[in-house]
Short mmCIF file of C-alpha atoms in Angstrom, two decimals:
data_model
loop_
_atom_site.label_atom_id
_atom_site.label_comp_id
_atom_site.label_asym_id
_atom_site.label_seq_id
_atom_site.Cartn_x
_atom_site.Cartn_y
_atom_site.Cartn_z
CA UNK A 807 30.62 -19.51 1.42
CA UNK A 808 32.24 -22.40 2.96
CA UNK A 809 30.46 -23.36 6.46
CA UNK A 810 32.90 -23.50 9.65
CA UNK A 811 33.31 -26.79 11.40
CA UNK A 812 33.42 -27.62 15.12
CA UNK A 813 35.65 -29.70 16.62
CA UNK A 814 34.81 -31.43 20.07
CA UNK A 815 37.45 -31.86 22.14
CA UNK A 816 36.23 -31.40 25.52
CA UNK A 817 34.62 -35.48 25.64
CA UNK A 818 31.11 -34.08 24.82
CA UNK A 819 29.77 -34.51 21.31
CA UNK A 820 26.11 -33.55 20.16
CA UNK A 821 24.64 -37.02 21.45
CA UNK A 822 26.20 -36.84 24.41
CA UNK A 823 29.32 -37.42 26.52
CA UNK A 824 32.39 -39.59 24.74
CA UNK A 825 34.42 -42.47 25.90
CA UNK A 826 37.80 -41.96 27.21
CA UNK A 827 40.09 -43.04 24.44
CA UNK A 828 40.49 -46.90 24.79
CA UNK A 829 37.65 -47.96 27.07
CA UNK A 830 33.79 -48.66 26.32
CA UNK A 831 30.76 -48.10 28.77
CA UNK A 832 29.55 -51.59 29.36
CA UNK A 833 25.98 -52.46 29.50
CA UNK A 834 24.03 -53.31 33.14
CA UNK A 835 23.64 -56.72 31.78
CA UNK A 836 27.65 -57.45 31.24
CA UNK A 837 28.34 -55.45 34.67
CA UNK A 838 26.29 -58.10 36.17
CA UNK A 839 27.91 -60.72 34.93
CA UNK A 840 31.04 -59.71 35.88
CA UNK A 841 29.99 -59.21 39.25
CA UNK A 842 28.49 -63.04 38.55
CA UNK A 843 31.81 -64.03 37.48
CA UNK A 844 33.97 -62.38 40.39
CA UNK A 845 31.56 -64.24 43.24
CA UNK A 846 32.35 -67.78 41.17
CA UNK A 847 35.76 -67.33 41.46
CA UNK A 848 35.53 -67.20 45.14
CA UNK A 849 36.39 -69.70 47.52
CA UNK A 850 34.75 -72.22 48.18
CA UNK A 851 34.14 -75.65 50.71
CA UNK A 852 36.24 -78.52 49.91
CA UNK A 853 33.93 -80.88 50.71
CA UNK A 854 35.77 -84.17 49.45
CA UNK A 855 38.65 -82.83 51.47
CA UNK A 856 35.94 -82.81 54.20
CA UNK A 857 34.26 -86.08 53.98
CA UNK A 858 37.33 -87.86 54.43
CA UNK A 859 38.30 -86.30 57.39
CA UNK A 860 35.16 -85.78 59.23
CA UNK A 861 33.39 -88.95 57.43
CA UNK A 862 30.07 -88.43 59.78
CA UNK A 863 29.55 -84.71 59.30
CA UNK A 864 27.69 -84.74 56.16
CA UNK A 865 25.55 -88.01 56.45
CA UNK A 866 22.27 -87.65 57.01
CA UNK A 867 21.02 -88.60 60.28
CA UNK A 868 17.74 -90.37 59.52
CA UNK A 869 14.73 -89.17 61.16
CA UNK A 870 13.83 -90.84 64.61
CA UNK A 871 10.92 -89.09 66.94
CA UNK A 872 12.61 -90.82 70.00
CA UNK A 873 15.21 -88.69 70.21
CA UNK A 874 12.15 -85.54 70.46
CA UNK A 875 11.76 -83.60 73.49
CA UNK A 876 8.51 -86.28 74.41
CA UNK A 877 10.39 -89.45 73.18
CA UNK A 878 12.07 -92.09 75.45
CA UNK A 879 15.09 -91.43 74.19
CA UNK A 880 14.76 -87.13 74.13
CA UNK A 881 18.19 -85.73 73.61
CA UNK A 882 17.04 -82.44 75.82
CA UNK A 883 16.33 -84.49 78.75
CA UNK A 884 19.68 -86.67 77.93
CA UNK A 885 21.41 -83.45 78.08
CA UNK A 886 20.07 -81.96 80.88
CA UNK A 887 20.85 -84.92 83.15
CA UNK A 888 24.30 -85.40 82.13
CA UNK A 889 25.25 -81.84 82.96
CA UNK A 890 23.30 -81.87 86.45
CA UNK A 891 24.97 -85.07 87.36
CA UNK A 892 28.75 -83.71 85.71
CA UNK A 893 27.69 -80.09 87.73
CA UNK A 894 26.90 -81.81 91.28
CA UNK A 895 29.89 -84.38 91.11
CA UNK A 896 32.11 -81.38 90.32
CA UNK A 897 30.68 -78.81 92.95
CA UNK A 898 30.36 -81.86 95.46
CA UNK A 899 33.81 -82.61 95.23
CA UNK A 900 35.28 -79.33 95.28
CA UNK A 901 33.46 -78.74 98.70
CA UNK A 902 34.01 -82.16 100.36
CA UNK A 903 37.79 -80.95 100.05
CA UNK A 904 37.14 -77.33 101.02
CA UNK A 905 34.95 -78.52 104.09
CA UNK A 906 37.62 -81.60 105.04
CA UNK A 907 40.89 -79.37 104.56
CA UNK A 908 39.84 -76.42 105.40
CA UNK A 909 37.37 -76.01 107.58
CA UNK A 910 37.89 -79.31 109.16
CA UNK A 911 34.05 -80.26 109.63
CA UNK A 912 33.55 -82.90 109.18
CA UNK A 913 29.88 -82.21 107.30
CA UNK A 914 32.10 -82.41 104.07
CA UNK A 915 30.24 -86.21 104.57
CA UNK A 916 27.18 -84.96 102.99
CA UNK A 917 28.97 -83.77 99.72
CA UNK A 918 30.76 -86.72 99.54
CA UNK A 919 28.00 -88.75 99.20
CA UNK A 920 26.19 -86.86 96.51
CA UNK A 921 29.29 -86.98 94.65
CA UNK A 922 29.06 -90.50 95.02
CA UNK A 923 25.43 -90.86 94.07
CA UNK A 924 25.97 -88.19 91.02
CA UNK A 925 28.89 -90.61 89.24
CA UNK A 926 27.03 -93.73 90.13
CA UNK A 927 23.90 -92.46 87.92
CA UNK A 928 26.40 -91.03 85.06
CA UNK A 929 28.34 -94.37 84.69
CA UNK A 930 24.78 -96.13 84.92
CA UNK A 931 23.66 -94.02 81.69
CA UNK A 932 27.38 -94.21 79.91
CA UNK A 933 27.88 -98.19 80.24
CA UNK A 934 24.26 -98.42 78.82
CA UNK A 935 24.95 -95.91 76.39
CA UNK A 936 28.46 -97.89 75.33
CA UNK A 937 27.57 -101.23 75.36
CA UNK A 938 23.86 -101.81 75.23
CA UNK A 939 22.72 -99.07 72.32
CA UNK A 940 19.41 -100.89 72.09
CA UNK A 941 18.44 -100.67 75.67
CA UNK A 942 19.68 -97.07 76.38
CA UNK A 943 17.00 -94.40 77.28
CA UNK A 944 17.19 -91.03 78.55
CA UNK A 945 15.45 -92.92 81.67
CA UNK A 946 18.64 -94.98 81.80
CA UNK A 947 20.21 -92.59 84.07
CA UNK A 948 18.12 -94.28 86.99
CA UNK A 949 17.74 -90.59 88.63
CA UNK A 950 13.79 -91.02 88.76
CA UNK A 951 12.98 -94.19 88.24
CA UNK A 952 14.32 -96.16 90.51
CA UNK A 953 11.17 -96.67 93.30
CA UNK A 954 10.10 -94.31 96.79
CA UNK A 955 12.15 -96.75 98.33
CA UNK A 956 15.12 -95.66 96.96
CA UNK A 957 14.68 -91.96 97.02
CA UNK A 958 13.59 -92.87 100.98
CA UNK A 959 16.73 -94.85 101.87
CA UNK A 960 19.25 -91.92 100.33
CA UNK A 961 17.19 -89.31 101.81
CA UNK A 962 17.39 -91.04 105.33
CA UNK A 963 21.01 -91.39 104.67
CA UNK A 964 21.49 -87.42 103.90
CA UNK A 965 19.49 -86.61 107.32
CA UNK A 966 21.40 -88.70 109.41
CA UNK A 967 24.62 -87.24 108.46
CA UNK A 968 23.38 -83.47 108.82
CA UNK A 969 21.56 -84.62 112.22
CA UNK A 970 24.54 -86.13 114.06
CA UNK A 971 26.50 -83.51 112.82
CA UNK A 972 25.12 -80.96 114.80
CA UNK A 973 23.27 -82.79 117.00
CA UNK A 974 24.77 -86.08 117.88
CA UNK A 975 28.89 -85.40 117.46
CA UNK A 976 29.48 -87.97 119.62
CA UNK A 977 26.90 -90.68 117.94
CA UNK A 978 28.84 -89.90 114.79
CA UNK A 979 32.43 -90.37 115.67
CA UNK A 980 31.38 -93.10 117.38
CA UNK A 981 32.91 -96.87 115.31
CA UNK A 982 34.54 -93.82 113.54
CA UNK A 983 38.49 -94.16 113.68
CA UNK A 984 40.01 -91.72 110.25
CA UNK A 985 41.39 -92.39 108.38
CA UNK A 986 40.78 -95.99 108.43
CA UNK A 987 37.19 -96.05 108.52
CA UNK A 988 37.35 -93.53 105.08
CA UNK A 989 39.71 -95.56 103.63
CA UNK A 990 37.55 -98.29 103.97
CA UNK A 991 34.80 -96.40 103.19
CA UNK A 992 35.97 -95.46 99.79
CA UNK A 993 38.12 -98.32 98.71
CA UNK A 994 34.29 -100.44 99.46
CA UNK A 995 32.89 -98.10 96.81
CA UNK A 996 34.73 -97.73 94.22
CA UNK A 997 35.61 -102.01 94.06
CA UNK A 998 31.07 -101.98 93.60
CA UNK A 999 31.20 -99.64 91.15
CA UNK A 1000 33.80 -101.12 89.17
CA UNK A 1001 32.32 -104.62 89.65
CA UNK A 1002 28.98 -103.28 88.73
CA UNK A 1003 30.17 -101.12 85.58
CA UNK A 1004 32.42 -104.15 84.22
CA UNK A 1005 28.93 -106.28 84.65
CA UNK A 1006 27.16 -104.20 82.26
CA UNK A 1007 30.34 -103.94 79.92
CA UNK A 1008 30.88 -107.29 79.70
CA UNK A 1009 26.87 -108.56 79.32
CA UNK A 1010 26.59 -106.11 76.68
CA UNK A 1011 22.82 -106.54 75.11
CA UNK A 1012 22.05 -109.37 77.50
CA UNK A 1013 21.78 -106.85 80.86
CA UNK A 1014 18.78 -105.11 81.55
CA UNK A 1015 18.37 -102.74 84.60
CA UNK A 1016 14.42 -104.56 84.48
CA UNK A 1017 13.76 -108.19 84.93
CA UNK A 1018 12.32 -109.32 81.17
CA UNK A 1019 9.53 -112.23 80.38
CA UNK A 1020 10.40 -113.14 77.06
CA UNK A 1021 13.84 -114.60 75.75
CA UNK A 1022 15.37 -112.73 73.19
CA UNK A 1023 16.69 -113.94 70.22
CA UNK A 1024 20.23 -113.00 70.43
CA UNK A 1025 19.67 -113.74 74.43
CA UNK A 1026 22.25 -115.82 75.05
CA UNK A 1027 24.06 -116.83 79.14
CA UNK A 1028 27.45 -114.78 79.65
CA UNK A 1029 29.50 -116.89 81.76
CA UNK A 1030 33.04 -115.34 81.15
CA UNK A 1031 34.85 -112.67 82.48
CA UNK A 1032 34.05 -111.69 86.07
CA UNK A 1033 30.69 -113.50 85.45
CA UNK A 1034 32.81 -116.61 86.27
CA UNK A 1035 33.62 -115.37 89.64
CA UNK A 1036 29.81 -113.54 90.32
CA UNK A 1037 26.58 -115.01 88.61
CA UNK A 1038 25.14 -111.86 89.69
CA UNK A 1039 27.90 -109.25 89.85
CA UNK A 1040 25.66 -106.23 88.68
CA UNK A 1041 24.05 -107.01 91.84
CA UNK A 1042 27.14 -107.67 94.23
CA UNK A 1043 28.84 -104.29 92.93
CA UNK A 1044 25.64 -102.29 93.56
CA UNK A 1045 25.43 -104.29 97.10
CA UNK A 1046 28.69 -103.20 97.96
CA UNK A 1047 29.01 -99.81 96.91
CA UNK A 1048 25.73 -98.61 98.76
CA UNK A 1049 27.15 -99.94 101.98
CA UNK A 1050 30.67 -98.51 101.18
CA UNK A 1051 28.78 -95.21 100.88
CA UNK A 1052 27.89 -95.22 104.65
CA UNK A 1053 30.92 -96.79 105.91
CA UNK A 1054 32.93 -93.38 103.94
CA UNK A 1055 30.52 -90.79 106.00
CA UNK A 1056 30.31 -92.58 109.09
CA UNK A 1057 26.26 -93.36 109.21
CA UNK A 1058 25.65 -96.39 111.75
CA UNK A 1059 22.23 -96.21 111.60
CA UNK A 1060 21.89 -95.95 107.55
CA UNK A 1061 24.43 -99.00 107.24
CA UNK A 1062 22.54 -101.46 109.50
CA UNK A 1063 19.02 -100.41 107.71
CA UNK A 1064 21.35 -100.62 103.97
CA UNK A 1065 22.50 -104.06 104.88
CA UNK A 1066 19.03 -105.37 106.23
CA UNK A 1067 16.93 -103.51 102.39
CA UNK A 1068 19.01 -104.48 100.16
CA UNK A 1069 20.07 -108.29 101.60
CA UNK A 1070 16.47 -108.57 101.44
CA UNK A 1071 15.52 -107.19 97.91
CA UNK A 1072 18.50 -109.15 95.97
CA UNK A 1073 17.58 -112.33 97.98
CA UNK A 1074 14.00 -111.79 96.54
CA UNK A 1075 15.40 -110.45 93.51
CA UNK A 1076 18.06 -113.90 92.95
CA UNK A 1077 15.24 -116.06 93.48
CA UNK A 1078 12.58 -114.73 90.63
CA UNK A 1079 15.09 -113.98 88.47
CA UNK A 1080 16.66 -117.33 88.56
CA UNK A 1081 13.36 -118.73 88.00
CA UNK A 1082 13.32 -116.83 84.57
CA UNK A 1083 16.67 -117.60 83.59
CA UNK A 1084 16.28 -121.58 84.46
CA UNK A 1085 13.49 -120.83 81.46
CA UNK A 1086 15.47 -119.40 79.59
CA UNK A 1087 18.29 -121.57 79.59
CA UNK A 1088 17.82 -124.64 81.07
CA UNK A 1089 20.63 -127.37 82.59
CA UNK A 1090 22.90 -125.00 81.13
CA UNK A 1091 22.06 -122.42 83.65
CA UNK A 1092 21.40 -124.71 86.66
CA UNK A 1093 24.83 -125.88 85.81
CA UNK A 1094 26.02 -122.49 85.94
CA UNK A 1095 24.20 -121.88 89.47
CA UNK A 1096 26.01 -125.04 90.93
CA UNK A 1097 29.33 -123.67 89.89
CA UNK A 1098 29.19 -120.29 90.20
CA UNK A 1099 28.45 -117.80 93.53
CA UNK A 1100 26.52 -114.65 93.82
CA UNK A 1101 29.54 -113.31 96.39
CA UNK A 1102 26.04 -111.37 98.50
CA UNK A 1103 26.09 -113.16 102.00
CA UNK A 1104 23.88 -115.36 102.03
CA UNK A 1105 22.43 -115.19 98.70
CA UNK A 1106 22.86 -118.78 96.91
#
């Protein structure tokens, strides 16, 4: 008796399901490398493109523990007085021209005069930063290191403005005639501060914001530029602009005690200085002296 066969047709056989006519289960191990093969084709970084257009991006930056939170040259501390001195110029200026326009007090003086103080210790940091990589520190900024007698003399400055303000109206407007006196004022310090910031430009490695003992080798005497009309014009422009500052708020009391300090320190200052700089560089230098003017009365 002949045996009946079965016929599956509905995709199930004895062993199991079936295929679908024309496709094959694949294996985990070729699903995966599909998968492999679809992230591959992927895009990607075109880093030649890249390195030619931002050449510095992908160079290594070679290790240097100055730049570390505790080094001289500490990139947090760089940071942190860059934006306080870009915050206070910008807040100081915005309310010297609220307070002088309008309010019309005339205490907008004492924001002036941080706004002044807050570029002068930027510029001091950039110029250094620019021009004399080798000197630059994060203490180039001059904010803290500059001597009591400093911080004294500013402070002294600030109190006289708030005192006669309130105070002494009269005392203050007195020598006072706006806006001639401002004019002056301002127009005295921003000629130091351009003088001063050219100085450092143009000495390059040669300035130091320190006297030094030792001659460098690549020391050498910068006579050109506006060091052919100033010897010392580092010192002239820094002069200049501190008494500008007191002539722009009106301080009387400040600008006497500003001329008196600081005719005193750079005449000291000139002297040793020169005395170095005679070692340094000998006729050629003396030469130099005959020819050349400090432009600080009565400082030859």
């Amino acid at each position: 008796m002949a045996r009946q066969s079965t016929a599956y047709t509905s995709g199930s056989s004895e062993n199991g399901p079936l295929a679908e006519p024309g496709t094959t289960e694949a294996s985990p191990s070729v699903a995966s490398k599909h998968e492999s093969d679809s992230d591959d084709e992927g895009p990607r970084f075109q880093f030649d493109v890249i390195k030619k257009k931002y050449p510095g991006m992908l160079a290594s930056v070679p290790h240097d523990p100055t730049l570390h939170p505790d080094g001289v040259r500490s990139l947090t501390y760089i940071g942190a007085q860059a934006f306080g001195c870009g915050f206070v110029l910008a807040a100081c200026l915005l309310l010297t021209l609220y307070l002088a326009v309008e309010r019309q007090n005339t205490i907008w003086r004492l924001p002036a005069f941080f706004a002044c103080l807050s570029l002068f210790h930027f510029l001091e940091f950039y110029i250094t930063a620019r021009y004399n990589m080798p000197a630059l520190r994060a203490a180039s900024f001059l904010l803290f290191n500059n001597g009591m007698k400093y911080n004294v003399a500013h402070t002294c400055a600030a109190v006289e403005m708030v005192v006669t303000n309130y105070f002494f109206p009269n005392f203050q407007r007195l020598f006072v005639f706006p806006p001639w006196s401002i004019a002056i004022g301002f127009a005295t310090v921003a000629v130091g501060q351009v003088v001063r910031s050219t100085a450092m430009a143009q000495a390059g490695t040669n300035f130091n914001h320190t006297p030094v003992q030792t001659r460098k080798a690549d020391h050498v005497l910068v006579t050109h530029g506006i060091y052919a009309w100033s010897r010392h014009p580092s010192y002239f422009g820094f002069f200049w602009w501190a008494l500008g500052t007191q002539i722009l708020v009106g301080n009387k009391l400040c600008l006497v005690a500003y001329a008196l300090a600081l005719w005193k320190f750079f005449y000291v200052r000139v002297k040793a200085e020169e005395h170095t700089l005679v070692e340094f560089f000998g006729d050629d230098y003396r030469a130099y002296r005959r020819r050349v003017g400090t432009r600080i009365p009565f400082v030859n």
